[in-house]
Every structure is written in structure tokens, then in C-alpha cells.
Coordinates of C-alpha atoms (C1' of nucleotides) in Angstrom, one line a residue:
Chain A
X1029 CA -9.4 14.2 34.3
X1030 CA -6.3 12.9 32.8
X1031 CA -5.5 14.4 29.3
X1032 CA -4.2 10.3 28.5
X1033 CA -7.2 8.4 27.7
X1034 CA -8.3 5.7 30.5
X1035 CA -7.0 2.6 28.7
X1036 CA -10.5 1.7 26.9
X1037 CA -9.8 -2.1 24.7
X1038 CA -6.8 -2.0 22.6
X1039 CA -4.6 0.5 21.8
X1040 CA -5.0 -0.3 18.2
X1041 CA -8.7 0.0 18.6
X1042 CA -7.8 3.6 20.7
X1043 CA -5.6 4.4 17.5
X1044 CA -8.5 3.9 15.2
X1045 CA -11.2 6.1 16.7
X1046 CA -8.6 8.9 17.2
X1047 CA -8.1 9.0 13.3
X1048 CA -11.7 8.9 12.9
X1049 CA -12.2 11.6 15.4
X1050 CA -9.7 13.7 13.5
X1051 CA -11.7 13.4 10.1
X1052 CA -15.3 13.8 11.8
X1053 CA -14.0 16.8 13.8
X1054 CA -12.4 18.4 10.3
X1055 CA -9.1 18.0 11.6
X1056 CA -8.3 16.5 8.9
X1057 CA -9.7 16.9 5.8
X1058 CA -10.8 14.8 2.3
X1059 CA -7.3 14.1 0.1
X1060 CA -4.9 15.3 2.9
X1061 CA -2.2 13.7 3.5
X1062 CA -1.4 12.6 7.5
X1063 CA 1.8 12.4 9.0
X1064 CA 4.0 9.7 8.5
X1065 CA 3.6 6.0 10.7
X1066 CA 6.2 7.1 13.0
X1067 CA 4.9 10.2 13.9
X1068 CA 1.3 9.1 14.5
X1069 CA 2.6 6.8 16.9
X1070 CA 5.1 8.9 18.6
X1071 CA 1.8 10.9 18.7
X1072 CA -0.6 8.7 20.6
X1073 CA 1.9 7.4 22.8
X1074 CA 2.0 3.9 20.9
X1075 CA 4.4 1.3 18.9
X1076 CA 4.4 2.1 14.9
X1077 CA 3.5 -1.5 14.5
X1078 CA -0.3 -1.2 16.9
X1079 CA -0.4 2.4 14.4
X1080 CA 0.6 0.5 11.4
X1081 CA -2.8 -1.8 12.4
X1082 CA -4.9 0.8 12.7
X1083 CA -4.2 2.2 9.7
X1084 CA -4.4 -1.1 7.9
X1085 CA -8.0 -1.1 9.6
X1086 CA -9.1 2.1 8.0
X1087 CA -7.2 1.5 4.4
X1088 CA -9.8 -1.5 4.4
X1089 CA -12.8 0.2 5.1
X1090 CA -12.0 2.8 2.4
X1091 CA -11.6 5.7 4.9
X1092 CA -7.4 6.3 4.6
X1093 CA -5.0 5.4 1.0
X1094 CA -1.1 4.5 2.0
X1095 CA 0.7 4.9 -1.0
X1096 CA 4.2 3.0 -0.6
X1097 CA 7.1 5.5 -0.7
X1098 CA 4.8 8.5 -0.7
X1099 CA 2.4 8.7 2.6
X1100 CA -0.9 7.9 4.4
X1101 CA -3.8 10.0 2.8
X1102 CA -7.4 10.5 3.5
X1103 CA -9.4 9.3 0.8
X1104 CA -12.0 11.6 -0.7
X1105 CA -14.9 10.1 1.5
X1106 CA -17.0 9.6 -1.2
X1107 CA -20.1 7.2 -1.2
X1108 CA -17.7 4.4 -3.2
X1109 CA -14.7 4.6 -1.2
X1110 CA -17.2 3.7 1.8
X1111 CA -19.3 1.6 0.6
X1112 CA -16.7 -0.4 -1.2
X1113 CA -16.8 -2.9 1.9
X1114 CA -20.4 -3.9 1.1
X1115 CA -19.3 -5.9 -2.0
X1116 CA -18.0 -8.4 1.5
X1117 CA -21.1 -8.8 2.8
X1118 CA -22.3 -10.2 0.2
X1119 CA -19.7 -12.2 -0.8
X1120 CA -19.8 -14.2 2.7
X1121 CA -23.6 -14.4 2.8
X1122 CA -25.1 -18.1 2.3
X1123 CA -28.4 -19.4 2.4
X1124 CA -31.6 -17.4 3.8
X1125 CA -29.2 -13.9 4.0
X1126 CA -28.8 -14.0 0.1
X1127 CA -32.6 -14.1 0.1
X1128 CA -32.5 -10.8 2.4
X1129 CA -30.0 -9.3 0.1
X1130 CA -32.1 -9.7 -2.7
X1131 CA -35.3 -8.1 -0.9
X1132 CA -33.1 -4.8 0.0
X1133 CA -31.3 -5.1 -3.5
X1134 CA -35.5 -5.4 -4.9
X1135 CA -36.3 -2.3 -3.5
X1136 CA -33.5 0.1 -3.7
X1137 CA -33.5 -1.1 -7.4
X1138 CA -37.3 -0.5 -8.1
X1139 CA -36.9 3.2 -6.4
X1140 CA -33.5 4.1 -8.2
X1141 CA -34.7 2.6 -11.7
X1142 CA -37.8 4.5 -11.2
X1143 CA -35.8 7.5 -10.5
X1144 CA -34.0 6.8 -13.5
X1145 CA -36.9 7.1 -15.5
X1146 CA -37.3 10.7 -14.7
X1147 CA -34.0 11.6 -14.7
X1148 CA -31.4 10.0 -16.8
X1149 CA -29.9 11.7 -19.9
X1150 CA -30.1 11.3 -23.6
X1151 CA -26.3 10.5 -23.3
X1152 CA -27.2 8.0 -20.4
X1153 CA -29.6 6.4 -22.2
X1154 CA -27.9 5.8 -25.2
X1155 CA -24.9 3.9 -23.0
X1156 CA -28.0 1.7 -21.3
X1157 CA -28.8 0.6 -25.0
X1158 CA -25.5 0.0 -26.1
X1159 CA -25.2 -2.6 -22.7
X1160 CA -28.7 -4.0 -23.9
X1161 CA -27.9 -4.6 -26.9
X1162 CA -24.2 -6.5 -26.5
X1163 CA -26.1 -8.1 -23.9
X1164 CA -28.4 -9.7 -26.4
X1165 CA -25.6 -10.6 -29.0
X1166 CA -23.0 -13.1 -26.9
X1167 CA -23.7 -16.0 -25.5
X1168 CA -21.0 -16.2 -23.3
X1169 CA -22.5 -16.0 -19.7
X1170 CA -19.4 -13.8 -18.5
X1171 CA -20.1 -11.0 -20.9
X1172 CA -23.5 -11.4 -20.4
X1173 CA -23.0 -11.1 -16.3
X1174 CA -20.3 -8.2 -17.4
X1175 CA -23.0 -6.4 -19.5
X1176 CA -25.8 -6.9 -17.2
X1177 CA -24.1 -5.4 -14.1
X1178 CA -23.4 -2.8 -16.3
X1179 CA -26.4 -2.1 -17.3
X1180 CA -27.6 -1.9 -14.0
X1181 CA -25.2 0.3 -13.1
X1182 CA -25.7 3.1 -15.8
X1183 CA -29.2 3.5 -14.1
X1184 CA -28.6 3.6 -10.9
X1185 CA -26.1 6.2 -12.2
X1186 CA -28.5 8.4 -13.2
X1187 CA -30.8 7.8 -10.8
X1188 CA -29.0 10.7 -8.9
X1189 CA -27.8 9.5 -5.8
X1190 CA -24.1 8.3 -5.4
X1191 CA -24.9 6.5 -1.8
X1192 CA -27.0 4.5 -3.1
X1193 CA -25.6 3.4 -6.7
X1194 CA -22.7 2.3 -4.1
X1195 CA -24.8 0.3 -1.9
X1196 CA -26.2 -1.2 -5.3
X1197 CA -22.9 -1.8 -6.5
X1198 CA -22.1 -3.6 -3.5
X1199 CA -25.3 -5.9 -3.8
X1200 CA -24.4 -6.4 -7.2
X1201 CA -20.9 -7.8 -6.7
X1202 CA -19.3 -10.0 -9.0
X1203 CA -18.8 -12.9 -7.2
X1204 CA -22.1 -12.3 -5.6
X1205 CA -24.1 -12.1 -8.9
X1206 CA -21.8 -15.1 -10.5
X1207 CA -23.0 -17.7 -7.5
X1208 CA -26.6 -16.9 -7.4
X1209 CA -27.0 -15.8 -11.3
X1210 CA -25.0 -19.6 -12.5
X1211 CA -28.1 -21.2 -11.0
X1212 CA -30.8 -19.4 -12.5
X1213 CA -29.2 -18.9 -16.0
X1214 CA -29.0 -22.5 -16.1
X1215 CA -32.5 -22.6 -15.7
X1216 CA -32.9 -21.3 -19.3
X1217 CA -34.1 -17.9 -17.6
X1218 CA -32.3 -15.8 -20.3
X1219 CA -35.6 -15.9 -22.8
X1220 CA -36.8 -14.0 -19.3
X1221 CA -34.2 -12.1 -18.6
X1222 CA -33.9 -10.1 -22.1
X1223 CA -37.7 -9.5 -21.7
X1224 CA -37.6 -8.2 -18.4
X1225 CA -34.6 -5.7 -19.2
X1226 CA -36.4 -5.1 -22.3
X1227 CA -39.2 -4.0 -20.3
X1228 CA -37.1 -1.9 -18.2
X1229 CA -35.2 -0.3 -21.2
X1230 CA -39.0 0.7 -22.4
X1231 CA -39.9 2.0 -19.3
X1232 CA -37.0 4.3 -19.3
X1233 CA -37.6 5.5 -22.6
X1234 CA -41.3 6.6 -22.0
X1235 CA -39.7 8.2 -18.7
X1236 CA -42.5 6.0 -16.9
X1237 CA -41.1 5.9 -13.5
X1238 CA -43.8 3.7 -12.1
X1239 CA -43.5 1.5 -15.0
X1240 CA -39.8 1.6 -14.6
X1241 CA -40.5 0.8 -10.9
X1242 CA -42.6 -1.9 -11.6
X1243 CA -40.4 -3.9 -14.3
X1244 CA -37.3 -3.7 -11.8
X1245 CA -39.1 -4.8 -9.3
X1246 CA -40.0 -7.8 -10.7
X1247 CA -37.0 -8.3 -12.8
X1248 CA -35.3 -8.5 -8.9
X1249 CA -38.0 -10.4 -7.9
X1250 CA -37.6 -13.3 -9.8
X1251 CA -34.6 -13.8 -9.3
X1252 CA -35.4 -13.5 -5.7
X1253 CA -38.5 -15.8 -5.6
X1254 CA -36.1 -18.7 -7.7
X1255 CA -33.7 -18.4 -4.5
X1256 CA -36.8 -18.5 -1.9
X1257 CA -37.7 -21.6 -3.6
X1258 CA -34.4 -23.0 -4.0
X1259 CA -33.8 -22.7 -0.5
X1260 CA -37.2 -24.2 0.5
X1261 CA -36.4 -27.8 0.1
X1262 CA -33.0 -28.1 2.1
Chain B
X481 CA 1.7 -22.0 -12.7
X482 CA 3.6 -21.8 -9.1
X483 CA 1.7 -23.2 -6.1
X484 CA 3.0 -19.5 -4.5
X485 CA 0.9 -16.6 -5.5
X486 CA 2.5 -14.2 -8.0
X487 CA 2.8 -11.3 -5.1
X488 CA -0.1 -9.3 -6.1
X489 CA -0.2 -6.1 -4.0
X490 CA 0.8 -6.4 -0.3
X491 CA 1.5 -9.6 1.6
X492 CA -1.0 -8.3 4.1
X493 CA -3.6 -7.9 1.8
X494 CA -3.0 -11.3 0.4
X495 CA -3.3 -12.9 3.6
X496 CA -6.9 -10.8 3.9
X497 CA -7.9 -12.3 0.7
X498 CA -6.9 -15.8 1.5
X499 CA -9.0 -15.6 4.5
X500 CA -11.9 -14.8 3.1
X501 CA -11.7 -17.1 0.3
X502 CA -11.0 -20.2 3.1
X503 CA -14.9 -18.8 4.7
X504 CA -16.3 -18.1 1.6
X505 CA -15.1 -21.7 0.4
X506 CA -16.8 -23.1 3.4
X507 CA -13.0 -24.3 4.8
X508 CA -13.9 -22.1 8.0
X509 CA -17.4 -22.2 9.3
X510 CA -19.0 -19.6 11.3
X511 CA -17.8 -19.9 15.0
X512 CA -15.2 -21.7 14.2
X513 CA -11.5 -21.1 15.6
X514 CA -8.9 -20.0 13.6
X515 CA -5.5 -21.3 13.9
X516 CA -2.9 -19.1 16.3
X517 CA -1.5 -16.0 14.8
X518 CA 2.2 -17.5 14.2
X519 CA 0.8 -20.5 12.5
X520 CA -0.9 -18.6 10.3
X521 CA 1.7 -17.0 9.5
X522 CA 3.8 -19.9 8.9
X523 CA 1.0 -21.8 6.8
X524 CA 0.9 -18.4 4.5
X525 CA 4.8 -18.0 4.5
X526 CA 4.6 -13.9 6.0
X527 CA 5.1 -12.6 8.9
X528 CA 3.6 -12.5 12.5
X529 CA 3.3 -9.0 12.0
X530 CA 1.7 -9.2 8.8
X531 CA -0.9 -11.4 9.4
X532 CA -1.9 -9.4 12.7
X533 CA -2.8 -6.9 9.8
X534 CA -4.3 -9.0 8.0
X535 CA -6.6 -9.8 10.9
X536 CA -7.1 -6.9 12.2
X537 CA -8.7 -5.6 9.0
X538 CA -10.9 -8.7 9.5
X539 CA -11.9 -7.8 12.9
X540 CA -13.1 -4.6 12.2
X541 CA -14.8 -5.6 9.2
X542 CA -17.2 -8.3 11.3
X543 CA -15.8 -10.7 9.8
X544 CA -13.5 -12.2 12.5
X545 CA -13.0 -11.8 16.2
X546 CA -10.1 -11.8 18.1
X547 CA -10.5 -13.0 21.9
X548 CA -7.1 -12.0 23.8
X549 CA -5.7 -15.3 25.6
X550 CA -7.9 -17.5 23.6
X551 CA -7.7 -17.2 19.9
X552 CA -9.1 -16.0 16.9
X553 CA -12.7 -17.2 15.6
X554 CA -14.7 -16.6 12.8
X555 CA -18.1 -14.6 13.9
X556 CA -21.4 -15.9 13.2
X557 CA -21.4 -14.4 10.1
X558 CA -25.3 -12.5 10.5
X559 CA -26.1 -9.5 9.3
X560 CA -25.3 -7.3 12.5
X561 CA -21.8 -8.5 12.8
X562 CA -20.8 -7.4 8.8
X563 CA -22.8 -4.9 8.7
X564 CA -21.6 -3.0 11.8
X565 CA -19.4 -0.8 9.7
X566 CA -21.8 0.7 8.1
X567 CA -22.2 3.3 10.7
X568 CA -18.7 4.5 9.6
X569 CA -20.0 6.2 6.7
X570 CA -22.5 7.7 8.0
X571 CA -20.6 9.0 10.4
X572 CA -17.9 10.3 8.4
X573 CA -20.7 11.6 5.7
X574 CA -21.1 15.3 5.6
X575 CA -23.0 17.9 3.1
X576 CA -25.1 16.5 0.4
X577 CA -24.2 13.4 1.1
X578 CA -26.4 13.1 4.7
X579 CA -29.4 14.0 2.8
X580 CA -29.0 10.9 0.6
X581 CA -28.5 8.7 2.9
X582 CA -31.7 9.8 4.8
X583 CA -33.2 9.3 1.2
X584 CA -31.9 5.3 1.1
X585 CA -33.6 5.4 5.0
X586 CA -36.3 6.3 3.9
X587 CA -37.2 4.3 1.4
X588 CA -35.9 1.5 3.2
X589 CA -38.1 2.7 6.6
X590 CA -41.1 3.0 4.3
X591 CA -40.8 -0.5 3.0
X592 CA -39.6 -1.8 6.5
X593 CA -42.5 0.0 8.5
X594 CA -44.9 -1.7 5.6
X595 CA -44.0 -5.2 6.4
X596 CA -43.9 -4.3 9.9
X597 CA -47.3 -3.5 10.0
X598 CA -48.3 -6.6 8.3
X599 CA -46.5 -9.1 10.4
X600 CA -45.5 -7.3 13.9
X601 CA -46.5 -9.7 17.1
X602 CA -48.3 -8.4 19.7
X603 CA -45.5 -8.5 22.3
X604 CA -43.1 -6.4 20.0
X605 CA -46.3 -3.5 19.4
X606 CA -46.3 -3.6 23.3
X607 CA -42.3 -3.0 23.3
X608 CA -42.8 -0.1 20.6
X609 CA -45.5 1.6 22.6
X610 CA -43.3 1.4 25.6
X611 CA -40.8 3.2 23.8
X612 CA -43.4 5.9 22.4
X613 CA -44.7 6.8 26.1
X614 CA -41.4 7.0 27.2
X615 CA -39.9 9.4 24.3
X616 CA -43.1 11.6 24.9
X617 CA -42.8 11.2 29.0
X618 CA -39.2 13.3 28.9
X619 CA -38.2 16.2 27.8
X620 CA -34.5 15.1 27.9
X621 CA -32.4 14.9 24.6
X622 CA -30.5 12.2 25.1
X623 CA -33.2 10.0 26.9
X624 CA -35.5 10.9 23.7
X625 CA -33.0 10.1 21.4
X626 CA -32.4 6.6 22.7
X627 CA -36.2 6.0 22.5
X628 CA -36.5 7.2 19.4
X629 CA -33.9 5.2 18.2
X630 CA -35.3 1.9 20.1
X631 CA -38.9 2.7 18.8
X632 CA -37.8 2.3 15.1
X633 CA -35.5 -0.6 16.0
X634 CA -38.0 -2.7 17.1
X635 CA -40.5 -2.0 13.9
X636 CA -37.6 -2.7 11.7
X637 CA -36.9 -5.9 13.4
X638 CA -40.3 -6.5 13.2
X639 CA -40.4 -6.5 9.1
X640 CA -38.4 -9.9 9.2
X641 CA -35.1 -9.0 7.3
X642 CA -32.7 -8.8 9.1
X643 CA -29.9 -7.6 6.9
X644 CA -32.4 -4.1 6.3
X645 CA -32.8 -3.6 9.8
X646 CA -28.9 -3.9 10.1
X647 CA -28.2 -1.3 6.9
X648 CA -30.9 0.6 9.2
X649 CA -29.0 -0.2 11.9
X650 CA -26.1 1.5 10.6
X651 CA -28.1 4.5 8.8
X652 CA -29.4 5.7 12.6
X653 CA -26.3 5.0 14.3
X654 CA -25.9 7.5 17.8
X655 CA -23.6 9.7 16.3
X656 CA -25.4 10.5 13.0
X657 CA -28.6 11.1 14.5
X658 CA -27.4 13.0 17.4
X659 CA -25.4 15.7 14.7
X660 CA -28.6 15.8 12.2
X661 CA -31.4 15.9 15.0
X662 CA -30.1 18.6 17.3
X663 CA -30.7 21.4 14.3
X664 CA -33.7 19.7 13.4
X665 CA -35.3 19.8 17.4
X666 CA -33.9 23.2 18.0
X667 CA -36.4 24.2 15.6
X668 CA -39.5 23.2 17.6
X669 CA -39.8 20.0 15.4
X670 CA -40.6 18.0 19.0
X671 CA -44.5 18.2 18.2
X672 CA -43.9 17.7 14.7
X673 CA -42.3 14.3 15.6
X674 CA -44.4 13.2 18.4
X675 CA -47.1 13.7 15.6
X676 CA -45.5 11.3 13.2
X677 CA -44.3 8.5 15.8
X678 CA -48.1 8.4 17.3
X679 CA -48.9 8.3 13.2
X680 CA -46.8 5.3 12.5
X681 CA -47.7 3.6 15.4
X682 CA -51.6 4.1 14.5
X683 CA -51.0 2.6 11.1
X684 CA -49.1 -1.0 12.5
X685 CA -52.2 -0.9 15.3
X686 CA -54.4 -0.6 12.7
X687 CA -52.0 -3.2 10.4
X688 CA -52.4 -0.9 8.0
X689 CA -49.2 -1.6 5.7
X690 CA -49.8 1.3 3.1
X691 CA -50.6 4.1 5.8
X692 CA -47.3 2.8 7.4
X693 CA -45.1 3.2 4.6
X694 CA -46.7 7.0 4.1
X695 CA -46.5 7.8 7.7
X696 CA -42.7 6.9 7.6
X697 CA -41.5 7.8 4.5
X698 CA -43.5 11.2 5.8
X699 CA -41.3 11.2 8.7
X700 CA -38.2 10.6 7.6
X701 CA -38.9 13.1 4.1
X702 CA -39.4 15.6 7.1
X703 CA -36.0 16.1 8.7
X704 CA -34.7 14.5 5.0
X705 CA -36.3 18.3 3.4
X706 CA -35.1 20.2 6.7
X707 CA -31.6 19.1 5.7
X708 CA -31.9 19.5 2.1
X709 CA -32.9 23.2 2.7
X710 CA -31.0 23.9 5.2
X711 CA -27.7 23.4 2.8
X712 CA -28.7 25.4 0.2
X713 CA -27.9 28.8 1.1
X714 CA -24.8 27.4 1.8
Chain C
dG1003 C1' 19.3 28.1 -20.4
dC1004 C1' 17.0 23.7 -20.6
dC1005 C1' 16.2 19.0 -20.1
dA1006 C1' 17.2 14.2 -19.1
dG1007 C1' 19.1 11.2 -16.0
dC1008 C1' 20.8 10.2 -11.5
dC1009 C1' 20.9 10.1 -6.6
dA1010 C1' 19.8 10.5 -1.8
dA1011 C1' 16.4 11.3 1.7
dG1012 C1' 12.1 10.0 3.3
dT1013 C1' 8.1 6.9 3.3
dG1014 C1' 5.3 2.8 3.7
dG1015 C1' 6.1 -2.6 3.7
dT1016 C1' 8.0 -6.5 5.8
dC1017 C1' 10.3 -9.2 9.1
dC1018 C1' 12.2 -10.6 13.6
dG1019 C1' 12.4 -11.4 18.5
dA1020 C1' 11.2 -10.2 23.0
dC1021 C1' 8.0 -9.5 26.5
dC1022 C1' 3.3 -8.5 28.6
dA1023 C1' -1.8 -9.5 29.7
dC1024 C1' -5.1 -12.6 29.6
dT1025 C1' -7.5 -17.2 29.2
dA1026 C1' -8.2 -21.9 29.8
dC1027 C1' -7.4 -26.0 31.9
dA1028 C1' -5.1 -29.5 34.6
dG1029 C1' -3.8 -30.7 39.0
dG1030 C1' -3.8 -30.2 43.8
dT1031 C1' -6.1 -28.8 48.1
dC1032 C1' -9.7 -28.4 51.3
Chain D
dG202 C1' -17.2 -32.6 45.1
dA203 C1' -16.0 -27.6 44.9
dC204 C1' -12.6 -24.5 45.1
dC205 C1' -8.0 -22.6 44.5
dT206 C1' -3.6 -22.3 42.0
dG207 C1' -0.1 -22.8 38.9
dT208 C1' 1.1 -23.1 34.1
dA209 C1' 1.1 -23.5 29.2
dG210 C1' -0.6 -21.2 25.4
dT211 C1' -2.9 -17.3 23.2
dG212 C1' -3.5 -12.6 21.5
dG213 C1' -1.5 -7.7 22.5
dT214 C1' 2.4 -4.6 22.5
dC215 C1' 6.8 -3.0 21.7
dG216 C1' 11.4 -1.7 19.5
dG217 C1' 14.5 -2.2 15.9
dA218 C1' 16.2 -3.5 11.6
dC219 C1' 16.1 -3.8 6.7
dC220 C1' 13.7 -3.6 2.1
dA221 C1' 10.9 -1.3 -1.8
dC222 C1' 9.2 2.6 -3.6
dT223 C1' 8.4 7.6 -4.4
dT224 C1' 9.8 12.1 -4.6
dG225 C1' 12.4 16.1 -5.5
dG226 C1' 16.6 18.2 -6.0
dC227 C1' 21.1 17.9 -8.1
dT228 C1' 24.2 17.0 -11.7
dG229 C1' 25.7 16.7 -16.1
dG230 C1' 25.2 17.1 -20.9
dC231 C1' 23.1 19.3 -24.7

DNA sequence: GCCAGCCAAGTGGTCCGACCACTACAGGTC
DNA sequence: GACCTGTAGTGGTCGGACCACTTGGCTGGC
């Protein structure tokens, strides 16, 4: 057995699961900083440009920072930096797959708002109301969109579980929200809409978790079940 | 306003963006063959070298593939290909952050076995009992694992979203199992776990979708509470 | 002695040109 | 007609050059 490994796919793709190895294996650890381009590839026997790929590959999917003039570093690893690639998925998903979406976003939603309900703080709370409320005073739909994600995202805050605030995040993408929210609002659905996070605002207050469960649920499933519909005609 | 971008950020990242705008705009449909590498480059005004970046991000996102001697196309687009990164993080997850992703599986396995038992054919119960004799039929690891692996595969292929069975997918990939489930067997958990598989497998037989969202959320809160306790003497 | 400003070494970012490995297809051969 | 073969075109790899930026030490003035 060789120590060189036995040529498997690209060298670029060899490059990447070397670095990953490294950080799975503790050899490198969350912030540090890795040796320069040139030395990685003098390293694993490859061209800086196949090592400058690689590391382009993992930049992307939030796993190493280059920093111009300064070095490559290992990001901290934390639920955002890898999740940050979800925001993608949704952005390039059309037609029966946004429906999907919506489900997964339906039920990570209910769970996390329902969470919410027995956990979020005083503090918390009072930033949820301040989102509500702006969110009832403009009519502008880009505030409104701005407020409402925001809103959203204070709860699944303090709901208590980074990983999956991220994946919400991701769900809840701008340009994801703007495509299939433009439809809907135009709809007259925000008479709807201020009830429904009305209802979840109230639910949150009582710290009524199934209530709170119940009220994101369908708040998600609307929205959901205008898309199913939607789609049912083409 | 120039017709030339403004330079924001890297060239590289540029290209990346203009990519997945042209998809995203519908100017590249799924399958579809990209123009070669150097006209690419020419047609963005950067570099060969550049854009290879640029597409290799692409590539390991799921977004493109690359197919050496023939050319660069888009990939179908579905759920598996974009999601396939996914495994990264929870491969790279360590700590507290392993015990909430089992906590996003298992609300999503709950929901996912629920559906499952509601809508499963008879062919795919067949394939999931194949996989339950076989687990229970070997007392090897690795053989086990892959069972256990298939045999909740197939149940979350059988709730009908694809996009959850692929975040699924990701949240069971080899490598995370195989580093949380070797403390958790050492332990004597084997009967514990045959237990719960026959239990799940009951409740879709049955078609039982409540009793299959408490038998899995049962099982996966098991090793999820192992893990939890296991980190905090540490 | 201290601090602001400058400067040089080192780093990632970009570009170029060459060659290799592989695919696909046209054309010839049997 | 099926099969083989050559070839043009593609992505994959390499090496080197230069640019843009950061960093930290050095210089100079206060």
C-alpha cells in the first residue's frame, strides 16, 4: 500500500476531501488559519491552480474564509456558515419542489415556534413585537417581506437550536420568499396574514406551545395550500 | 449605469452569481449544456482559470456537472443533486451541535414516518421488511448499518417529498451515523433498536400514522438523549 | 519614549499559454 | 450493416507571471 493515494476522480476532488479530512480528524481546527495556496499544493503533490479550486469549493460551502492578502482560514463551523448554501436550493427550485419546500419549511416552523413558546425571553419577545408591529404600519411589500422574515427569525431564535434556525433561514431566503410571497400578497392575503401572525404573537405570549404550534402551522400552510393550487392547473 | 458589473467581490464569484441567475432566469434549463469553459470565459470577460472556479463551486454544489471530454451541463436540478451537500455539515458537526441535528431528524423522521404510513405501497413495505430481516439476520456492524440506513430510506421515500427524504438523506449520511452509532451500540443498544425498527414497521403495517410518528420520533429521541447525556460531563 | 506614517515581504486573486486525458463522431474498413 | 480508427473538441492539469491587498516592522518626527 502506497502512501500516494490511487488516483481516485480529480485531483481537485482528491484536494477537497483531504481538507475535509483534516478538519473531521481535528487536524485542523475551527478559526485556524491553513497554510498558504502554495504550500497545500506543494503538499498533496498538485498544481496551486487544482488547490486554488478546491479551496474555492469549500469557501462556497461555508467550510474555509480566504481573506485576500492575509490567508486561507477555517471558518468557525457553525450551523450558519453550513447551512448558508441552503438559501440555493431554494432559490433554483420551480414548480412542485417549492411545494416540498414549503411542507419541510411547515413543519420545522410549527415545532421551532412551538418551542418558542416555551422558551423565548422577555427581551425576545419584545423584539418579535416591535417586527409585528412595523409590520402592520407600511405598506410597502419590501418592508413588509423585510419585517416578516424577521419576525420569523427572532422565533426560531429562541426556539433554541442554531441548526435549525439556519435551515429555516435558508427556506426563508429572500429571493425565495419574494417569488412565491408577490403572488399571494397580490391576492389581498395581507388582511390574513396580520391575523395569522397575530395569532402566533398571542400564542407566544400565553407561552402556548401547542397553540403556537398550531397557528404556524397553518400560517405556513396557507401559503402552501395557495401554491398546491396554483400549480394544479398547469 | 455600465453594461459591465461594478466589480463586486471576486471575478470568480461573479461568474458564480451569473450562473445561477442565467438557471434561475430560466436561460439554462435543467440538462442542458453549458457553453465550453473558454467561451465562457470570453462571454463573461475573465479568465479560463477563473471560471473553472467558478464552476467548480457549481459542481460541488449540485448545481452543475462537469463531464471530462464532453462538456459542462446543468443537472436535473431535483432535490438529491442540491441537496447532496448537506452531508458536509453533518459530517463536519461535532459537540452540541450533533444532538441538534438528530433533533431536526427527528422531527422530520416523525412527520416523514407519519405520511409513510399513510401512503406506503405494498411493494415498498415488502422492500422495508427485507431490510428489517436482514439488519436482525447479522451481527455485522457495517452490514447492519447499511440496512439500517436503507430501511429508513425507503419509509422516507415512501412519505412523497422528496426534498425531506434528501435533507434526511443528508442528516444519516455513512459517516455521521457510523461516528454517533458505534458509542451508542457498544452500549448494548442492539435490542433496544431491533425493538424500535419492528415498532415502526408495526405502525406502517398497521397504517397507523400517529403510532408511526411516536415510534420514530421514540427512536431517534433514543440515541438523540444517549448523546445529549453523554456530553455533559464533558 | 511614543506614535503616526511608510515600506517591504507575504498572501490570495487573476491571467496566460501549454499540454494531457477523455469523449464523441465522422469516415473508412471489413 | 457492424465494427474499428483517426481526429477534432472538450474538460483536467500544470507552471509561471503579475496584480491587489494585508500585515507587521521600521523609520522618522514629535
Amino acid at each position: 500500500m502506497d502512501e500516494e493515494a490511487p488516483q481516485k476522480g480529480t485531483v481537485t476532488q482528491r484536494a477537497i476531501e483531504e481538507i475535509k479530512a483534516m478538519i473531521a480528524g481535528g487536524r485542523l481546527e475551527p478559526g485556524q488559519r491553513l497554510p498558504t495556496e502554495r504550500d497545500l499544493a506543494v503538499q498533496l503533490g498538485i498544481s496551486r491552480s487544482s488547490m486554488r479550486e478546491a479551496i474555492r469549493a469549500l469557501t462556497v460551502l461555508g467550510v474555509l474564509e480566504a481573506r485576500h492578502g492575509s490567508g486561507i482560514y477555517v471558518t468557525a463551523l457553525e450551523a450558519g456558515d453550513l447551512l448558508e448554501t441552503f438559501g440555493v436550493v431554494a432559490d433554483l427550485s420551480r414548480g412542485p419542489r417549492l411545494v416540498e419546500l414549503l411542507e419541510v419549511r411547515r413543519i420545522l416552523e410549527s415545532t421551532a415556534t412551538a418551542l418558542a413558546a416555551a422558551r423565548i425571553t422577555a427581551d425576545r419577545l419584545a423584539e418579535v413585537e416591535k417586527h409585528l408591529t412595523a409590520m402592520n404600519a407600511t405598506d410597502d411589500p419590501e418592508e413588509i417581506l423585510a419585517h416578516d422574515l424577521a419576525f420569523h427569525r427572532e422565533i426560531a431564535g429562541a426556539a433554541g437550536n442554531e441548526t435549525m434556525a439556519a435551515i429555516l433561514e435558508g427556506l426563508s431566503s429572500r429571493t425565495f420568499r419574494a417569488r412565491v410571497w408577490r403572488g399571494y400578497q397580490e391576492e389581498g392575503a395581507f388582511a390574513r396574514t396580520r391575523r395569522e401572525h397575530a395569532a402566533i404573537h398571542r400564542a407566544l405570549v400565553a407561552r402556548d406551545p401547542e397553540a403556537a404550534r398550531a397557528a404556524a402551522a397553518a400560517h405556513v400552510g396557507e401559503v402552501e395550500e395557495w401554491l398546491r393550487a396554483r400549480l394544479r392547473p398547469d
